[in-house]
mmCIF file of C-alpha atoms in Angstrom:
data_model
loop_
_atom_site.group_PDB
_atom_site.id
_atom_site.type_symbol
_atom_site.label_atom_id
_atom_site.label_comp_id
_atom_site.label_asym_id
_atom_site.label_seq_id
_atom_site.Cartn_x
_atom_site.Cartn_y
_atom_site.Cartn_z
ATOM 1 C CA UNK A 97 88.062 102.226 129.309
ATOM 2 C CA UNK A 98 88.275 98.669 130.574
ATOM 3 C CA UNK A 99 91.381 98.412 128.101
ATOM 4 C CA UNK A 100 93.239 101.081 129.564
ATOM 5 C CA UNK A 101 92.266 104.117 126.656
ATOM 6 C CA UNK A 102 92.244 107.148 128.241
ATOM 7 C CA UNK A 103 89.579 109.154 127.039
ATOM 8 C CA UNK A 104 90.286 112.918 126.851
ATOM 9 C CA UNK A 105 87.562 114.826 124.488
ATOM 10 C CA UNK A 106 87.061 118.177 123.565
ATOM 11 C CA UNK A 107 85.557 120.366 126.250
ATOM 12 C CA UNK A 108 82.695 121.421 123.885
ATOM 13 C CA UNK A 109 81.575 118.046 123.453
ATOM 14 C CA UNK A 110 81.590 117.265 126.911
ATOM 15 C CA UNK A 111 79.765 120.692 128.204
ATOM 16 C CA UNK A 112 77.391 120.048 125.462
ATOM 17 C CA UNK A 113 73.713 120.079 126.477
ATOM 18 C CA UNK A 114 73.051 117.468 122.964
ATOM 19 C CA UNK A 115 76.086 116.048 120.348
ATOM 20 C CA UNK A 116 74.777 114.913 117.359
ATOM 21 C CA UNK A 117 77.230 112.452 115.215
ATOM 22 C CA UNK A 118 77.354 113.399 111.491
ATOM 23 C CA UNK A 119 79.706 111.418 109.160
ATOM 24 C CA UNK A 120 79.712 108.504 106.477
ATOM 25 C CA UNK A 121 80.088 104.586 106.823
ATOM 26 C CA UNK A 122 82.474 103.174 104.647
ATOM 27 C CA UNK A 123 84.883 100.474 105.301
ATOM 28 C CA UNK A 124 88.202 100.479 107.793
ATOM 29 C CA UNK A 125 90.706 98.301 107.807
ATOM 30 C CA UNK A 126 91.562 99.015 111.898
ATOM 31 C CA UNK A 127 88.295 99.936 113.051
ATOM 32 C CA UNK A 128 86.105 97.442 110.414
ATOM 33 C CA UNK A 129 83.894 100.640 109.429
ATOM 34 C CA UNK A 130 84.281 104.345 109.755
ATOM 35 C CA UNK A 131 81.215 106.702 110.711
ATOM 36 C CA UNK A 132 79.543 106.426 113.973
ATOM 37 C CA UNK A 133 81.601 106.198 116.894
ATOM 38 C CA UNK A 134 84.961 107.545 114.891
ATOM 39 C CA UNK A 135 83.323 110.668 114.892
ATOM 40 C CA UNK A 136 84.753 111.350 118.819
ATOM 41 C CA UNK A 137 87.193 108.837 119.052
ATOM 42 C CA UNK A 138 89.503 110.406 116.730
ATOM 43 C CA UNK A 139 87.556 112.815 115.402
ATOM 44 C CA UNK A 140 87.590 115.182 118.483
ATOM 45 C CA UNK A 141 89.856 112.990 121.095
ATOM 46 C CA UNK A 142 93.007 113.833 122.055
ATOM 47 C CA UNK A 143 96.179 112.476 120.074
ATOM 48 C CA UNK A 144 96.818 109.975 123.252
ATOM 49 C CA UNK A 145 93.254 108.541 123.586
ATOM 50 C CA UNK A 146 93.859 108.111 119.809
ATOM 51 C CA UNK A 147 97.211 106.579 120.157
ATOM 52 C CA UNK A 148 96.287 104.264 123.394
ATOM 53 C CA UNK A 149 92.936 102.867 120.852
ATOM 54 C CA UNK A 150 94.996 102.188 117.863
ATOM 55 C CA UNK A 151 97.711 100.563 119.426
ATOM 56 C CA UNK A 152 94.906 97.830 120.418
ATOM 57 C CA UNK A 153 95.063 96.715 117.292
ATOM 58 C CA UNK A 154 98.901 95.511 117.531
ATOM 59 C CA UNK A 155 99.980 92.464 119.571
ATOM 60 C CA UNK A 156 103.399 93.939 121.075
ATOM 61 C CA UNK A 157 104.432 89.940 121.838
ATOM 62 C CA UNK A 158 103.507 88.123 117.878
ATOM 63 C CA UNK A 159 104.161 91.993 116.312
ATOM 64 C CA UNK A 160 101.263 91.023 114.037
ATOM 65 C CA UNK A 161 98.032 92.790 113.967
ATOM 66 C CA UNK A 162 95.111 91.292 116.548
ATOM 67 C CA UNK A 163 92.546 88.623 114.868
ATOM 68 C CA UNK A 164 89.495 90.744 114.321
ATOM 69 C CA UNK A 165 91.149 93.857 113.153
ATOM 70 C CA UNK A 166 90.030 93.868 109.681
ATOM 71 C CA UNK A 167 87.630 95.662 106.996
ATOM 72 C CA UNK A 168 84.290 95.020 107.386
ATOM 73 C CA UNK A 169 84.792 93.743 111.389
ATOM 74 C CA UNK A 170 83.146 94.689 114.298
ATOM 75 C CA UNK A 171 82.284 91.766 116.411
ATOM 76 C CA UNK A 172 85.487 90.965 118.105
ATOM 77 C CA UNK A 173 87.078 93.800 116.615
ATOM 78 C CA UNK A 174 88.856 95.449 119.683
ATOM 79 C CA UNK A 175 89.552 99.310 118.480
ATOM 80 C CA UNK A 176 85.971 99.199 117.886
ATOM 81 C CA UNK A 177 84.844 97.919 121.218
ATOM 82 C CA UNK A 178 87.137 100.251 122.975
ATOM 83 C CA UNK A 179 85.437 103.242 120.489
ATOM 84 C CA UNK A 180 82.527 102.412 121.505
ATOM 85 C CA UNK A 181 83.231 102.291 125.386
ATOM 86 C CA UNK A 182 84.992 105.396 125.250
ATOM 87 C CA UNK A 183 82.164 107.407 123.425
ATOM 88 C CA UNK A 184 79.148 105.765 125.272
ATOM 89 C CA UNK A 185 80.940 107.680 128.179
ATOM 90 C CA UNK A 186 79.493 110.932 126.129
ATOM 91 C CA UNK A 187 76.842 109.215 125.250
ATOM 92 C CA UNK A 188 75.653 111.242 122.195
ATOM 93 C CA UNK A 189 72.068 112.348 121.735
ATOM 94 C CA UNK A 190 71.519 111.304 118.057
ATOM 95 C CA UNK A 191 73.338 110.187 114.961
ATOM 96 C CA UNK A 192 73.325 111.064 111.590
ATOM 97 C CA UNK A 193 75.354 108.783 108.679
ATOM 98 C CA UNK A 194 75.421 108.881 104.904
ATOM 99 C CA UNK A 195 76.865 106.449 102.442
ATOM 100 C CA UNK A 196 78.278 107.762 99.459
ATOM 101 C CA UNK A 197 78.020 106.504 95.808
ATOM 102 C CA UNK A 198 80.890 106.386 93.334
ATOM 103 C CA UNK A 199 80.049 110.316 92.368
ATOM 104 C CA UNK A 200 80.610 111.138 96.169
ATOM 105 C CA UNK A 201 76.670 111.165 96.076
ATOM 106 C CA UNK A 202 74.591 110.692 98.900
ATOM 107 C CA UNK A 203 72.892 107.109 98.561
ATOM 108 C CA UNK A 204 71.933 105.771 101.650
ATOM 109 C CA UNK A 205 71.164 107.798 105.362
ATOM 110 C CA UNK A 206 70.969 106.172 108.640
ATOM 111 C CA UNK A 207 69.629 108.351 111.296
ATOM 112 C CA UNK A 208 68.784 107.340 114.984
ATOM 113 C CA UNK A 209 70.505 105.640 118.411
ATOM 114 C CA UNK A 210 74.344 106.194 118.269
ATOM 115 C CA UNK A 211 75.241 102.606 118.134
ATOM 116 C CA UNK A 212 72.396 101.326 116.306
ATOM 117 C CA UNK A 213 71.661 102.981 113.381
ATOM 118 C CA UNK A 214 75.361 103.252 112.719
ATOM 119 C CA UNK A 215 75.601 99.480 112.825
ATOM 120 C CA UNK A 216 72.698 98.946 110.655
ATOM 121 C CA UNK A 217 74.042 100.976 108.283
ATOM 122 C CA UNK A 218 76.998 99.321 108.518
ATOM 123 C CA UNK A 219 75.397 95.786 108.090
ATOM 124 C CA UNK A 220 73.707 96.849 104.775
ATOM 125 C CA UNK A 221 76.767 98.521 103.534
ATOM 126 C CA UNK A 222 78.626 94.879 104.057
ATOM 127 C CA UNK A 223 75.799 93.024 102.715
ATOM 128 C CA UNK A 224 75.904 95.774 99.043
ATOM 129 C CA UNK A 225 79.301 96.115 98.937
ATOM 130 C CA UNK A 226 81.139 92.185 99.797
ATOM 131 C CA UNK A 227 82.521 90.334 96.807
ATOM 132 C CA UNK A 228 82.487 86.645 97.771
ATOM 133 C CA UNK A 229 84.973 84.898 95.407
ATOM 134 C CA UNK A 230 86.240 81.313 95.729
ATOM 135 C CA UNK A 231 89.453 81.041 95.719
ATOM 136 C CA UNK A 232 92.947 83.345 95.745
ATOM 137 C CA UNK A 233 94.478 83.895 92.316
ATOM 138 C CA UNK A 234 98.588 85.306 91.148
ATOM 139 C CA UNK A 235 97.545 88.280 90.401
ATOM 140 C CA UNK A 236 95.224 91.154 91.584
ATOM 141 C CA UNK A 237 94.819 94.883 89.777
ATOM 142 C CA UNK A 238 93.057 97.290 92.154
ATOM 143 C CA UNK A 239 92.937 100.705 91.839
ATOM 144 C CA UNK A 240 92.156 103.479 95.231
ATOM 145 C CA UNK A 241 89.075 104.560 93.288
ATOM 146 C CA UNK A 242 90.485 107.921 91.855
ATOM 147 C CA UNK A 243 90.808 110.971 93.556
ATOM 148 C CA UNK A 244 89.985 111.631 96.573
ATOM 149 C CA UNK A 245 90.578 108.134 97.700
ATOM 150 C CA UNK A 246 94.047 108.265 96.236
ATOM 151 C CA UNK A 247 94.972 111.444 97.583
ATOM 152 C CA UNK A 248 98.231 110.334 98.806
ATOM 153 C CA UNK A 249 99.609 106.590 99.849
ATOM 154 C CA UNK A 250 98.673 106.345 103.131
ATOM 155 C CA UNK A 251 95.256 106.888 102.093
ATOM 156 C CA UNK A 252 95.658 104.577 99.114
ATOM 157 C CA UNK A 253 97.339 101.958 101.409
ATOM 158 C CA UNK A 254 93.688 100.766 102.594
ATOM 159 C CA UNK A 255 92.598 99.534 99.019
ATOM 160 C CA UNK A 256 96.212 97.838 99.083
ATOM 161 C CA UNK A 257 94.929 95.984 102.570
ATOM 162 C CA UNK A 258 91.483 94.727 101.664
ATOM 163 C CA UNK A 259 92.198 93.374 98.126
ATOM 164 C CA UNK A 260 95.447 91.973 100.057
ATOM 165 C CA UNK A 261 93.468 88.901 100.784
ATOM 166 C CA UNK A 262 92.496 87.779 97.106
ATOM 167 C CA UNK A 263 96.533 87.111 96.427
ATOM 168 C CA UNK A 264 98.635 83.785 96.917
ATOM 169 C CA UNK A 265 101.197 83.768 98.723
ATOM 170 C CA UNK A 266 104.304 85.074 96.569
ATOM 171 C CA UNK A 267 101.505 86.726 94.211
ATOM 172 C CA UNK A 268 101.827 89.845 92.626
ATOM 173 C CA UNK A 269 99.769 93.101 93.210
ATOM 174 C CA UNK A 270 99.718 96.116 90.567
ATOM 175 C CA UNK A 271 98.468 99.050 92.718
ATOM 176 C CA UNK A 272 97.223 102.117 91.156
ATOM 177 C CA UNK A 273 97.204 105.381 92.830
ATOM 178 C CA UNK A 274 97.926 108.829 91.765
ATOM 179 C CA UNK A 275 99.057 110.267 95.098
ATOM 180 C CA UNK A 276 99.341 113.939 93.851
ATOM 181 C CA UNK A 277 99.727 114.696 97.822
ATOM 182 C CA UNK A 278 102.585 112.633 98.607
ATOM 183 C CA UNK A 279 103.004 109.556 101.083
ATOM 184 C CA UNK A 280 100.397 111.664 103.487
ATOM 185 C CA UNK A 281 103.262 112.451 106.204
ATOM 186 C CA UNK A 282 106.400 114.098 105.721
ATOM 187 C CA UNK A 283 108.077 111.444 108.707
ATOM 188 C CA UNK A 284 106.058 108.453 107.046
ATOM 189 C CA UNK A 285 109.736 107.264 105.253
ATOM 190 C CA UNK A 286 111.296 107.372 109.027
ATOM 191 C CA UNK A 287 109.954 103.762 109.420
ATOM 192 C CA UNK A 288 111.121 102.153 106.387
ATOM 193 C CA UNK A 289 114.715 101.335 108.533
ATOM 194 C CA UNK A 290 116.815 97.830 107.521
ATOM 195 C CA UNK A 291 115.686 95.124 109.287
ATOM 196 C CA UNK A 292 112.494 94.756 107.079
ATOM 197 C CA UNK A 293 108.693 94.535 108.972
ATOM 198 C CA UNK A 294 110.117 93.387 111.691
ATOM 199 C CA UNK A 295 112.428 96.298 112.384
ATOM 200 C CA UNK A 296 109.290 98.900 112.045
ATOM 201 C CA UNK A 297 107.240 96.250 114.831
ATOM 202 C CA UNK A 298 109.734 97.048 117.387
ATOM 203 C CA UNK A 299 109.393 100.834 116.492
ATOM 204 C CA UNK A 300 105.752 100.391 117.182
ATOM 205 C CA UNK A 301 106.198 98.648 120.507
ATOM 206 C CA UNK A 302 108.466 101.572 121.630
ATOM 207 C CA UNK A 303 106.740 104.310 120.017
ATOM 208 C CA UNK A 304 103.495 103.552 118.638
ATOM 209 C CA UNK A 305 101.859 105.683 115.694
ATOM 210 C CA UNK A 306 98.505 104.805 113.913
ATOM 211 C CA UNK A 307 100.923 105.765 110.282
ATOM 212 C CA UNK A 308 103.689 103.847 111.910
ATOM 213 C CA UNK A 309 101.437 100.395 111.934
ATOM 214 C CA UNK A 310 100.306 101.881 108.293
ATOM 215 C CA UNK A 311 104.238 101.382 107.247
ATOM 216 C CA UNK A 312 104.515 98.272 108.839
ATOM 217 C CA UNK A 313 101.456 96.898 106.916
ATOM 218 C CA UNK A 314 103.375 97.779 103.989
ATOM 219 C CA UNK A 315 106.071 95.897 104.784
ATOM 220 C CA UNK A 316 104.557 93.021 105.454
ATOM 221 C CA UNK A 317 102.626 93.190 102.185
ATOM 222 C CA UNK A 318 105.939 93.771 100.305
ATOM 223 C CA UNK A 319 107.537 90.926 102.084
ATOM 224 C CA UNK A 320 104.435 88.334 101.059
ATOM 225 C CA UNK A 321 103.880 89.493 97.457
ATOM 226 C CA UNK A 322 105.193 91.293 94.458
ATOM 227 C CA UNK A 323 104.186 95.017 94.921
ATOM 228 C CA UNK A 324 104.066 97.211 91.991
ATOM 229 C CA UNK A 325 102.573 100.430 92.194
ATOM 230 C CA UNK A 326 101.636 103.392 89.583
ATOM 231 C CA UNK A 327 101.670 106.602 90.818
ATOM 232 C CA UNK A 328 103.117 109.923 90.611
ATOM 233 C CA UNK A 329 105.727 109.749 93.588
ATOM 234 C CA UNK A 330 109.368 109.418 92.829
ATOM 235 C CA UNK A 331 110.410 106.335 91.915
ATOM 236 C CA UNK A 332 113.449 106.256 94.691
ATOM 237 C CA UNK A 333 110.842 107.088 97.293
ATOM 238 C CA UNK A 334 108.782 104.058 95.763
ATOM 239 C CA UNK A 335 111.655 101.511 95.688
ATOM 240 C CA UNK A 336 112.413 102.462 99.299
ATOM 241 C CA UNK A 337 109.291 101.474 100.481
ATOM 242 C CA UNK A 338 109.701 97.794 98.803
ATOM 243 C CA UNK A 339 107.738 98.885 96.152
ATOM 244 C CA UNK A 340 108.211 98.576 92.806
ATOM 245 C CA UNK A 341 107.486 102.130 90.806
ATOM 246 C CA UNK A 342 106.213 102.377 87.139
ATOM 247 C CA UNK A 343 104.210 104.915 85.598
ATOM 248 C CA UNK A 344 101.721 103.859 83.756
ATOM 249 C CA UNK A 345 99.500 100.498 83.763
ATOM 250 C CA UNK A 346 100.922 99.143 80.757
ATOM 251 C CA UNK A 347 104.056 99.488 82.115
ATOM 252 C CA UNK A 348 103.209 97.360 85.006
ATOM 253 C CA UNK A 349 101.099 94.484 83.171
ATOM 254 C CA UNK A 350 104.647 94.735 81.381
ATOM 255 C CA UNK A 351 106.456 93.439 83.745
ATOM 256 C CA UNK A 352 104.392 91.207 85.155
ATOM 257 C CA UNK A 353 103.893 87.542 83.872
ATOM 258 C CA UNK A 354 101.037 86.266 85.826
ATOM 259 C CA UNK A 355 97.362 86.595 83.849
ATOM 260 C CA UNK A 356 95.193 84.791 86.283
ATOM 261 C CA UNK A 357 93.840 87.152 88.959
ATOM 262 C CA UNK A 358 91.162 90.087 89.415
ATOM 263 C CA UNK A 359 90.625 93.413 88.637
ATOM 264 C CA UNK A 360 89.444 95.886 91.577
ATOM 265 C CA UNK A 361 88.445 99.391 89.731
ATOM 266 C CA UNK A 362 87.231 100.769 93.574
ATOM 267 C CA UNK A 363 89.431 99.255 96.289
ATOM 268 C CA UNK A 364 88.098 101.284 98.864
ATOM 269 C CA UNK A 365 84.559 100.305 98.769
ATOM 270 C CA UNK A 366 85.205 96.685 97.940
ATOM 271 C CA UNK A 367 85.288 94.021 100.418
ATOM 272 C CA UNK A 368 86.607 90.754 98.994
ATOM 273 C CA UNK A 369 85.931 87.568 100.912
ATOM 274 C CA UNK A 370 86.996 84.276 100.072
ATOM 275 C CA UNK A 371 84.075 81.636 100.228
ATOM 276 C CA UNK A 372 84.740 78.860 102.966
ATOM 277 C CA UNK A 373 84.169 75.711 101.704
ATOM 278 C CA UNK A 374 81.278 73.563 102.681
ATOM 279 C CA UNK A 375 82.465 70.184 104.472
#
């Protein structure tokens, strides 16, 4: 691509007389939205065409994340611009995308052009599913939705990142995710070394890995607020991630002292945005 992704797809794909994209459009906090284009690039790329688009989304000289690379993004979202270079070299014949309601129902389908139906159906997904609030509050509650949204905490981690944005600075975040399957990679603790967010940016710089930037996100989220999270993983494992662990809700409001904030019951599929105020 014009940013340097080498784009290596399956051979089927490629020998393909017709590819048809089938997935679902829900929100990303690297890519803005899944569905459409993610269905090749990762879905059947190689692990470095993966790698190479990902790491887009980390400036190796601030070790922050680029402007643009967040939920609900795609204008001047750079993962997604490379995505969508890298598959219009395929150039797939038709696309098929769902949205899904809280019962894992379908509720919406977008059907048509490759790129265009997927970003209409990401527009009106935005437009249903934004919460425009006015201001940041102390505390926020938000919850992964329930299973399978909080299948483990790298999967969890994404309700953490959008409802991120409703805190203060120095506010405190009670995270609720059951995580029956674990942190989601058995090397996901290898970036929690001393040296705080920092430590795990150079990692990515010398070795990047789309869980690696997950960890780092972490971090930085545990650096900026209070992070308490229920779950089922062992507390140790918990504390070593900068977290705090408890096991039940009560046990977190508990220990909490803040009673100003908001309550997100589906993290995932909730977009908070923080009105800008008219001069």
């Amino acid at each position: 691509t014009a940013r340097g992704t080498e784009v290596v797809l399956n051979r089927k794909l490629v020998e393909a007389d017709h590819v048809i994209v089938v997935g679902a459009i829900s929100f990303h906090y690297i890519a803005g939205f899944s569905g459409g284009r993610k269905a090749i690039l990762p879905g059947c790329a190689a692990e470095r065409s993966i790698q190479a688009n990902h790491l887009l989304s980390f400036d190796r000289q601030t070790l922050e994340k680029r402007a643009g690379i967040v939920s609900g993004c795609l204008d001047g979202n750079v993962v997604h611009q490379d995505m969508e270079e890298a598959v219009g070299m395929l150039n797939p014949s038709f696309l098929v995308n769902t949205v899904l309601n809280r019962d894992n129902e379908i509720a919406a389908v977008y059907a048509g052009d490759w790129r265009e139906a997927h970003r209409r159906g990401c527009a009106e997904y935005k437009a249903k599913h934004a919460l425009s609030v006015n201001e940041r509050r102390p505390l926020v509650i938000v919850s992964a939705g329930g299973a399978p949204k909080d299948i483990n905490l790298i999967q969890s981690h994404k309700a953490m990142e959008q409802s991120a944005g409703l805190l203060e600075e120095g506010g405190t975040m009670i995270a609720l995710a059951k995580c029956a399957g674990g942190l989601g990679r058995d090397d996901f603790l290898r970036w929690f070394v001393e040296g705080g967010s920092s430590a795990t940016a150079r990692m990515l710089v010398e070795d990047y890995k789309i869980n690696g930037q997950t960890a780092w996100g972490l971090r930085r989220k545990a650096e900026r607020f209070r992070l308490l999270l229920v779950s089922t993983l062992e507390a140790e494992t918990v504390r070593r991630m900068g977290l705090e662990p408890h096991p039940t809700l009560g046990s977190a409001l508990a220990a909490v002292t803040a009673q100003d904030g908001y309550i997100l019951p589906y993290g995932l599929t909730t977009l908070p945005e923080i009105k800008t105020p008219v001069v």
